Amino acid sequence: MKACGTLLLLLCATLVLSPPVSADSSLVTGYLVEYFRQCEPGSFVDVGDTAGNPPEETLTYPQVNFENSPVWKKPNGGDDLPFNDEFAAKFTGKISLGGQGEGEYTFCLKSDDGSKLWVDGSEVVDDNGLHPMKKVCGTKSLSGSGTVSFKITFYEDRGDAGLIFSWKTPNDDTESVVPASVLSLPQGGAGVRAEFFRQCHTVNNLADLKLD
């Protein structure tokens, strides 16, 4: 859809002007999720500008672990999310490396549609573009102590959507979903901060949304 109709535009404008709804991250471990609704094509120029683009909804999940499905659920077996097509997301947080070992880490994103991953400021995975669920991995050498920052950008066009963040560490060569026990919010506390944006038009890759 190229632009919002009159009714949809009114709905989108109402949501954009609504203040963020905060979740108490002390109640559920995981990552903070903020959902956004946007209607004007090409207007995703600054996803950090929450004053002009306030979240539609704020949630907390235990992991970045969305199996490929028509609709993503709210945490702890909750209701469906309020949209299932044409949305984008940016996840940010920190990973604790204590006990994981020093050396080469493998990080993977399995997604439908496009996704990218940065670790400690460097791009590690590029799984961009429209495609069915597929996995792309990359490696990065890390000290094995303290924490490192990470960022995931993701978008979904239509149909099923999925996003799974997994890793292998120097001390464990078995690939597994990055556990909630090592995830923390950028500002502290358990979890990962995620900002979700609702599209009102079709995009072909992450560059169209300027989420980097």
Short mmCIF file of C-alpha atoms in Angstrom, two decimals:
data_model
loop_
_atom_site.label_atom_id
_atom_site.label_comp_id
_atom_site.label_asym_id
_atom_site.label_seq_id
_atom_site.Cartn_x
_atom_site.Cartn_y
_atom_site.Cartn_z
CA MET A 1 0.00 0.00 0.00
CA LYS A 2 1.55 3.31 -1.08
CA ALA A 3 -0.21 5.69 1.32
CA CYS A 4 -2.80 5.75 4.08
CA GLY A 5 -6.48 6.21 3.35
CA THR A 6 -8.46 8.82 5.25
CA LEU A 7 -9.57 6.48 8.02
CA LEU A 8 -6.20 4.75 8.32
CA LEU A 9 -4.36 8.07 8.31
CA LEU A 10 -6.49 9.23 11.23
CA LEU A 11 -5.72 6.03 13.09
CA CYS A 12 -2.00 6.32 12.40
CA ALA A 13 -1.87 9.99 13.41
CA THR A 14 -3.63 9.16 16.67
CA LEU A 15 -1.11 6.46 17.45
CA VAL A 16 1.89 8.58 16.54
CA LEU A 17 0.78 11.29 18.94
CA SER A 18 0.12 8.87 21.81
CA PRO A 19 2.69 8.78 24.64
CA PRO A 20 4.75 5.62 25.22
CA VAL A 21 3.36 2.90 27.45
CA SER A 22 6.06 1.70 29.84
CA ALA A 23 6.50 -1.87 31.08
CA ASP A 24 7.96 -2.73 34.46
CA SER A 25 11.06 -4.70 33.41
CA SER A 26 11.46 -5.98 36.98
CA LEU A 27 8.44 -8.23 36.48
CA VAL A 28 9.65 -10.16 33.43
CA THR A 29 13.20 -10.79 32.27
CA GLY A 30 13.87 -10.14 28.62
CA TYR A 31 14.03 -7.19 26.32
CA LEU A 32 12.01 -4.00 26.09
CA VAL A 33 9.87 -3.73 22.98
CA GLU A 34 8.42 -0.49 21.65
CA TYR A 35 5.94 -0.64 18.77
CA PHE A 36 5.49 2.28 16.38
CA ARG A 37 2.89 3.06 13.72
CA GLN A 38 3.88 5.15 10.70
CA CYS A 39 2.01 6.01 7.52
CA GLU A 40 3.96 8.32 5.25
CA PRO A 41 6.18 6.54 2.68
CA GLY A 42 9.88 7.25 3.18
CA SER A 43 9.40 8.92 6.56
CA PHE A 44 11.53 6.54 8.67
CA VAL A 45 14.42 9.00 8.80
CA ASP A 46 15.20 8.94 12.52
CA VAL A 47 13.88 6.01 14.51
CA GLY A 48 15.50 7.42 17.63
CA ASP A 49 13.21 10.45 17.60
CA THR A 50 10.59 9.13 19.99
CA ALA A 51 9.13 12.62 20.45
CA GLY A 52 8.04 12.59 16.81
CA ASN A 53 7.59 8.83 16.63
CA PRO A 54 6.41 7.62 20.08
CA PRO A 55 6.00 3.86 20.58
CA GLU A 56 2.65 2.29 19.97
CA GLU A 57 3.28 -0.34 22.62
CA THR A 58 6.04 -1.36 25.06
CA LEU A 59 6.68 -5.03 25.93
CA THR A 60 9.33 -7.27 27.50
CA TYR A 61 10.40 -10.65 26.09
CA PRO A 62 12.89 -13.20 27.46
CA GLN A 63 14.85 -13.65 24.19
CA VAL A 64 15.02 -12.53 20.56
CA ASN A 65 13.36 -15.75 19.50
CA PHE A 66 10.40 -15.32 17.14
CA GLU A 67 9.66 -18.51 15.23
CA ASN A 68 8.39 -18.02 11.68
CA SER A 69 4.63 -17.55 11.92
CA PRO A 70 1.77 -15.41 10.56
CA VAL A 71 1.48 -13.42 13.82
CA TRP A 72 3.93 -12.71 16.67
CA LYS A 73 2.64 -13.03 20.21
CA LYS A 74 2.96 -10.76 23.19
CA PRO A 75 5.19 -12.20 25.94
CA ASN A 76 4.31 -15.17 28.15
CA GLY A 77 1.77 -16.60 25.73
CA GLY A 78 -0.15 -13.33 25.50
CA ASP A 79 -2.38 -11.95 22.79
CA ASP A 80 -1.35 -11.43 19.17
CA LEU A 81 0.61 -8.29 18.36
CA PRO A 82 -1.57 -5.58 16.79
CA PHE A 83 -0.09 -6.08 13.31
CA ASN A 84 1.40 -8.93 11.30
CA ASP A 85 2.57 -7.37 8.01
CA GLU A 86 4.61 -4.33 6.94
CA PHE A 87 6.46 -3.55 10.16
CA ALA A 88 10.09 -2.94 11.12
CA ALA A 89 12.09 -3.17 14.33
CA LYS A 90 15.36 -2.17 15.94
CA PHE A 91 16.66 -4.17 18.92
CA THR A 92 19.47 -2.79 21.10
CA GLY A 93 21.09 -4.02 24.26
CA LYS A 94 24.17 -5.57 25.85
CA ILE A 95 25.49 -9.12 26.09
CA SER A 96 27.40 -10.29 29.17
CA LEU A 97 30.49 -12.29 28.16
CA GLY A 98 31.47 -13.50 31.62
CA GLY A 99 32.26 -17.22 31.53
CA GLN A 100 31.84 -17.45 27.74
CA GLY A 101 35.56 -17.46 26.93
CA GLU A 102 37.97 -15.27 25.00
CA GLY A 103 38.27 -15.66 21.24
CA GLU A 104 36.01 -15.99 18.21
CA TYR A 105 32.25 -15.79 18.70
CA THR A 106 29.76 -16.81 16.01
CA PHE A 107 26.54 -14.79 15.85
CA CYS A 108 23.58 -15.77 13.66
CA LEU A 109 20.31 -14.21 12.56
CA LYS A 110 17.58 -16.36 11.10
CA SER A 111 14.88 -14.13 9.68
CA ASP A 112 11.93 -13.60 7.35
CA ASP A 113 12.27 -10.95 5.92
CA GLY A 114 15.48 -8.91 6.19
CA SER A 115 17.75 -8.41 9.20
CA LYS A 116 21.18 -7.09 10.17
CA LEU A 117 23.32 -7.41 13.31
CA TRP A 118 26.02 -5.17 14.78
CA VAL A 119 28.17 -6.27 17.75
CA ASP A 120 30.36 -3.77 19.58
CA GLY A 121 29.75 -1.25 16.78
CA SER A 122 30.78 -3.56 13.89
CA GLU A 123 28.42 -5.12 11.37
CA VAL A 124 28.59 -8.91 11.82
CA VAL A 125 25.54 -10.26 9.95
CA ASP A 126 23.80 -8.96 6.81
CA ASP A 127 20.65 -10.93 5.98
CA ASN A 128 18.91 -8.03 4.26
CA GLY A 129 16.29 -8.14 1.51
CA LEU A 130 12.96 -9.85 0.93
CA HIS A 131 13.29 -13.59 1.52
CA PRO A 132 11.77 -16.58 3.33
CA MET A 133 13.18 -17.70 6.66
CA LYS A 134 16.94 -18.21 6.30
CA LYS A 135 20.02 -18.02 8.50
CA VAL A 136 23.18 -15.95 8.03
CA CYS A 137 26.10 -16.03 10.49
CA GLY A 138 29.21 -13.97 11.11
CA THR A 139 32.12 -14.00 13.55
CA LYS A 140 33.78 -11.53 15.87
CA SER A 141 36.70 -11.86 18.30
CA LEU A 142 35.82 -10.74 21.81
CA SER A 143 37.64 -10.58 25.14
CA GLY A 144 35.29 -12.87 27.04
CA SER A 145 34.80 -10.41 29.89
CA GLY A 146 32.47 -7.52 30.62
CA THR A 147 29.66 -6.65 28.21
CA VAL A 148 29.38 -5.74 24.53
CA SER A 149 26.64 -3.76 22.83
CA PHE A 150 24.57 -5.14 19.99
CA LYS A 151 21.94 -3.90 17.57
CA ILE A 152 19.56 -5.85 15.33
CA THR A 153 17.47 -4.25 12.61
CA PHE A 154 14.61 -6.20 11.05
CA TYR A 155 11.68 -5.69 8.73
CA GLU A 156 8.73 -7.76 7.56
CA ASP A 157 6.87 -7.24 4.30
CA ARG A 158 4.00 -9.72 4.09
CA GLY A 159 3.21 -13.31 4.98
CA ASP A 160 5.01 -15.13 7.79
CA ALA A 161 7.58 -13.29 9.92
CA GLY A 162 10.45 -14.67 11.98
CA LEU A 163 13.59 -13.50 13.79
CA ILE A 164 15.95 -15.65 15.89
CA PHE A 165 19.24 -14.42 17.40
CA SER A 166 21.68 -17.25 18.19
CA TRP A 167 25.38 -17.74 18.92
CA LYS A 168 28.33 -20.04 19.51
CA THR A 169 30.95 -19.07 22.10
CA PRO A 170 34.60 -20.08 22.56
CA ASN A 171 33.53 -22.25 25.51
CA ASP A 172 30.49 -23.81 23.79
CA ASP A 173 30.52 -24.72 20.09
CA THR A 174 26.84 -25.71 20.12
CA GLU A 175 24.65 -23.08 18.48
CA SER A 176 21.82 -21.87 20.71
CA VAL A 177 19.48 -18.91 21.02
CA VAL A 178 21.23 -16.13 22.95
CA PRO A 179 19.80 -16.69 26.46
CA ALA A 180 17.92 -14.13 28.50
CA SER A 181 20.45 -14.62 31.30
CA VAL A 182 23.16 -12.73 29.35
CA LEU A 183 20.96 -9.95 27.91
CA SER A 184 20.60 -6.48 29.40
CA LEU A 185 19.00 -3.20 28.43
CA PRO A 186 21.19 -0.32 27.21
CA GLN A 187 20.37 1.64 30.36
CA GLY A 188 20.70 -1.36 32.68
CA GLY A 189 18.38 -4.11 33.85
CA ALA A 190 17.58 -7.47 32.27
CA GLY A 191 16.49 -7.54 28.65
CA VAL A 192 16.88 -5.93 25.24
CA ARG A 193 15.37 -2.66 24.08
CA ALA A 194 13.38 -2.99 20.86
CA GLU A 195 11.60 -0.30 18.86
CA PHE A 196 8.92 -1.51 16.46
CA PHE A 197 7.60 0.57 13.57
CA ARG A 198 4.43 -0.06 11.61
CA GLN A 199 4.78 0.55 7.88
CA CYS A 200 1.93 1.70 5.68
CA HIS A 201 3.77 0.89 2.46
CA THR A 202 5.93 -1.85 1.02
CA VAL A 203 9.73 -1.70 1.28
CA ASN A 204 12.31 -3.91 -0.38
CA ASN A 205 15.23 -3.71 2.07
CA LEU A 206 16.34 -2.20 5.36
CA ALA A 207 17.99 0.76 3.65
CA ASP A 208 14.51 2.04 2.71
CA LEU A 209 13.72 2.44 6.41
CA LYS A 210 17.04 4.02 7.50
CA LEU A 211 17.21 1.88 10.65
CA ASP A 212 21.04 1.60 10.62
#
